[in-house]
Protein backbone atom coordinates (compact mmCIF):
# COMPACT_ATOMS: atom_id res chain seq x y z
CA SER A 1 52.33 112.59 138.16
CA ALA A 2 50.57 109.26 137.79
CA SER A 3 52.65 106.02 137.08
CA PRO A 4 52.76 104.61 133.57
CA HIS A 5 50.30 101.79 134.77
CA ASP A 6 47.75 104.24 136.02
CA VAL A 7 47.83 106.37 132.85
CA ALA A 8 47.48 103.19 130.71
CA ALA A 9 44.48 102.10 132.78
CA SER A 10 43.01 105.63 132.69
CA ILE A 11 43.10 105.64 128.75
CA GLN A 12 41.58 102.15 128.48
CA ASP A 13 38.72 103.24 130.92
CA LYS A 14 38.04 106.43 128.83
CA LEU A 15 38.13 104.53 125.49
CA GLY A 16 35.99 101.60 127.08
CA SER A 17 34.59 99.22 124.37
CA GLN A 18 34.23 102.04 121.64
CA VAL A 19 37.79 101.28 120.32
CA SER A 20 39.30 97.91 119.93
CA MET A 21 42.58 98.92 121.20
CA LYS A 22 44.70 97.58 123.85
CA THR A 23 46.50 100.07 126.16
CA GLU A 24 49.54 98.98 128.04
CA ASP A 25 52.24 100.68 130.25
CA ILE A 26 55.85 100.72 129.03
CA ASP A 27 56.88 98.11 131.89
CA THR A 28 54.20 95.75 130.46
CA ALA A 29 55.28 96.23 126.89
CA ILE A 30 58.97 95.73 127.52
CA LEU A 31 58.15 92.49 129.39
CA ALA A 32 55.97 91.16 126.64
CA LEU A 33 58.49 92.17 123.99
CA GLY A 34 61.26 90.57 126.01
CA ASN A 35 59.41 87.23 126.42
CA SER A 36 58.07 87.05 122.77
CA MET A 37 59.32 84.91 119.99
CA THR A 38 60.28 88.01 118.02
CA SER A 39 62.73 89.36 120.63
CA LEU A 40 66.35 88.89 119.81
CA ASN A 41 69.31 88.04 121.82
CA LEU A 42 71.58 90.87 120.70
CA LYS A 43 74.22 89.87 122.93
CA GLY A 44 74.40 86.38 121.52
CA LEU A 45 74.42 87.61 117.95
CA GLY A 46 77.08 90.07 118.80
CA ASN A 47 79.36 87.26 120.19
CA ILE A 48 78.59 85.18 117.05
CA GLU A 49 79.52 88.21 114.81
CA GLN A 50 82.78 88.66 116.89
CA GLY A 51 83.71 85.24 116.41
CA TYR A 52 83.24 85.25 112.68
CA SER A 53 85.06 88.38 112.59
CA VAL A 54 88.13 86.90 114.14
CA ILE A 55 88.04 84.01 111.80
CA ILE A 56 87.49 86.01 108.65
CA ILE A 57 90.29 88.32 109.61
CA SER A 58 92.72 85.59 110.55
CA LEU A 59 91.99 83.63 107.38
CA GLY A 60 92.20 86.75 105.15
CA LEU A 61 95.44 87.55 106.67
CA MET A 62 96.69 83.91 106.26
CA ILE A 63 95.56 83.88 102.74
CA PHE A 64 97.39 87.14 102.14
CA LEU A 65 100.69 86.12 103.59
CA LEU A 66 100.70 82.63 101.97
CA SER A 67 99.82 84.13 98.54
CA MET A 68 102.66 86.66 99.14
CA VAL A 69 105.18 83.88 99.99
CA TYR A 70 103.89 82.01 96.89
CA GLU A 71 103.92 84.90 94.56
CA ARG A 72 107.36 86.37 95.90
CA ALA A 73 109.22 82.93 95.93
CA LYS A 74 111.52 84.29 93.34
CA GLU A 75 112.26 87.34 95.39
CA PHE A 76 112.69 85.49 98.59
CA GLY A 77 114.93 82.80 96.76
CA ALA A 78 117.07 85.49 95.42
CA MET A 79 117.41 87.09 98.80
CA ARG A 80 118.53 83.67 100.24
CA ALA A 81 120.89 83.16 97.16
CA ILE A 82 122.71 86.47 97.85
CA GLY A 83 123.13 85.61 101.45
CA GLY A 84 119.95 86.57 103.14
CA SER A 85 118.98 84.45 106.09
CA VAL A 86 115.62 83.00 106.65
CA LYS A 87 115.32 85.09 109.88
CA GLN A 88 115.83 88.36 107.66
CA ILE A 89 113.13 87.32 105.39
CA GLU A 90 110.88 86.28 108.23
CA ARG A 91 111.29 89.81 109.46
CA VAL A 92 109.93 90.99 106.19
CA LEU A 93 106.92 88.87 106.54
CA TRP A 94 106.49 90.11 110.14
CA SER A 95 106.58 93.73 109.33
CA GLU A 96 104.28 93.37 106.32
CA SER A 97 101.96 91.41 108.52
CA LEU A 98 102.06 94.00 111.12
CA THR A 99 101.50 96.75 108.67
CA VAL A 100 98.53 95.10 107.22
CA GLY A 101 97.20 94.31 110.66
CA VAL A 102 97.56 97.76 112.13
CA LEU A 103 96.14 99.42 108.93
CA SER A 104 93.13 96.97 108.88
CA ILE A 105 92.41 97.67 112.71
CA GLY A 106 92.66 101.40 112.03
CA ILE A 107 90.56 101.47 108.98
CA GLY A 108 87.97 99.31 110.49
CA GLY A 109 87.70 101.56 113.53
CA ILE A 110 87.27 104.74 111.38
CA ILE A 111 84.60 102.96 109.26
CA GLY A 112 82.88 101.06 112.12
CA LEU A 113 82.05 103.96 114.42
CA PRO A 114 79.85 105.92 111.66
CA LEU A 115 78.48 102.60 110.42
CA GLY A 116 77.34 101.75 114.12
CA LYS A 117 75.55 105.05 114.38
CA VAL A 118 73.76 104.37 111.15
CA PHE A 119 72.76 100.91 112.40
CA VAL A 120 71.52 102.34 115.57
CA SER A 121 69.36 104.91 113.72
CA LEU A 122 67.95 101.91 111.80
CA LEU A 123 67.25 99.98 114.87
CA LYS A 124 65.28 102.97 116.14
CA VAL A 125 62.99 102.85 113.29
CA LEU A 126 62.45 99.07 113.33
CA TYR A 127 62.01 98.25 117.09
CA THR A 128 59.18 98.99 119.20
CA ILE A 129 61.51 99.88 122.02
CA PRO A 130 64.29 101.69 120.31
CA PRO A 131 67.89 101.80 121.55
CA LYS A 132 69.01 104.99 123.52
CA GLY A 133 72.02 105.38 121.36
CA ILE A 134 75.22 103.92 120.35
CA VAL A 135 77.25 101.85 123.06
CA ILE A 136 80.94 101.11 122.56
CA PRO A 137 81.73 97.85 124.46
CA PHE A 138 85.40 98.62 125.04
CA GLY A 139 85.98 95.20 126.75
CA ALA A 140 84.54 93.38 123.82
CA LEU A 141 86.68 95.60 121.51
CA PHE A 142 89.96 94.82 123.35
CA ALA A 143 89.03 91.16 123.40
CA LEU A 144 88.47 91.16 119.68
CA LEU A 145 91.62 93.26 119.20
CA PHE A 146 93.63 90.53 121.11
CA LEU A 147 92.04 87.57 119.20
CA VAL A 148 92.99 89.40 115.88
CA ILE A 149 96.56 89.87 117.02
CA VAL A 150 96.72 86.15 118.02
CA GLY A 151 95.32 85.28 114.56
CA MET A 152 97.81 87.52 112.94
CA VAL A 153 100.68 85.84 114.74
CA VAL A 154 99.39 82.48 113.85
CA ALA A 155 98.99 83.42 110.14
CA THR A 156 102.50 84.79 110.08
CA TYR A 157 103.95 81.83 111.79
CA ILE A 158 102.28 79.55 109.38
CA ALA A 159 103.60 81.76 106.47
CA ASN A 160 107.13 81.81 107.91
CA ARG A 161 107.18 77.86 108.21
CA ARG A 162 106.36 77.65 104.54
CA LEU A 163 109.16 80.09 103.71
CA ALA A 164 111.52 78.14 105.95
CA ARG A 165 110.80 74.86 104.09
CA MET A 166 111.24 76.60 100.68
CA ASP A 167 114.22 75.51 98.73
CA ILE A 168 116.53 78.23 97.32
CA ALA A 169 116.44 76.46 93.93
CA GLU A 170 112.67 76.36 94.02
CA GLY A 171 112.63 80.25 94.46
CA LEU A 172 115.14 80.64 91.79
CA ARG A 173 113.71 78.39 89.24
CA GLU A 174 111.68 81.08 87.47
CA LEU A 175 114.28 83.84 87.57
């Protein structure tokens, strides 16, 4: 069994100048592609994508919670008027935030794995040196999960502060 370099050289010698084709071994092709302007830093792109994911998830959850506080001001005002404490209403927000966060992460995982397999199959067609298969970066996933939880906590905290500043009369005004 000859080395890839020897096989490439043998093919080039047999073709000679009859065919204008360059023959390279896999190591040379990988080196050339890795150093070319068209090669992508997929790790860097993945980090950027994770950063945007955390920002979008956190902002989406914050918008959801703040709009919920605004839309349900009457209900929260009524709860406070009949003796509900701010802490009790904050617990409602925390439970809703946790429910939305857990469901979002679960649904994202269920959709993400098959979608990742589709993307890998597309990469196999598009790139000269195709990926071997799907790789699940558990470290990055746990870091992303941690950052999403931090974003959820911050968003819920901001919504709770808005709720604590809300006047009972403001909430009851539209009843």
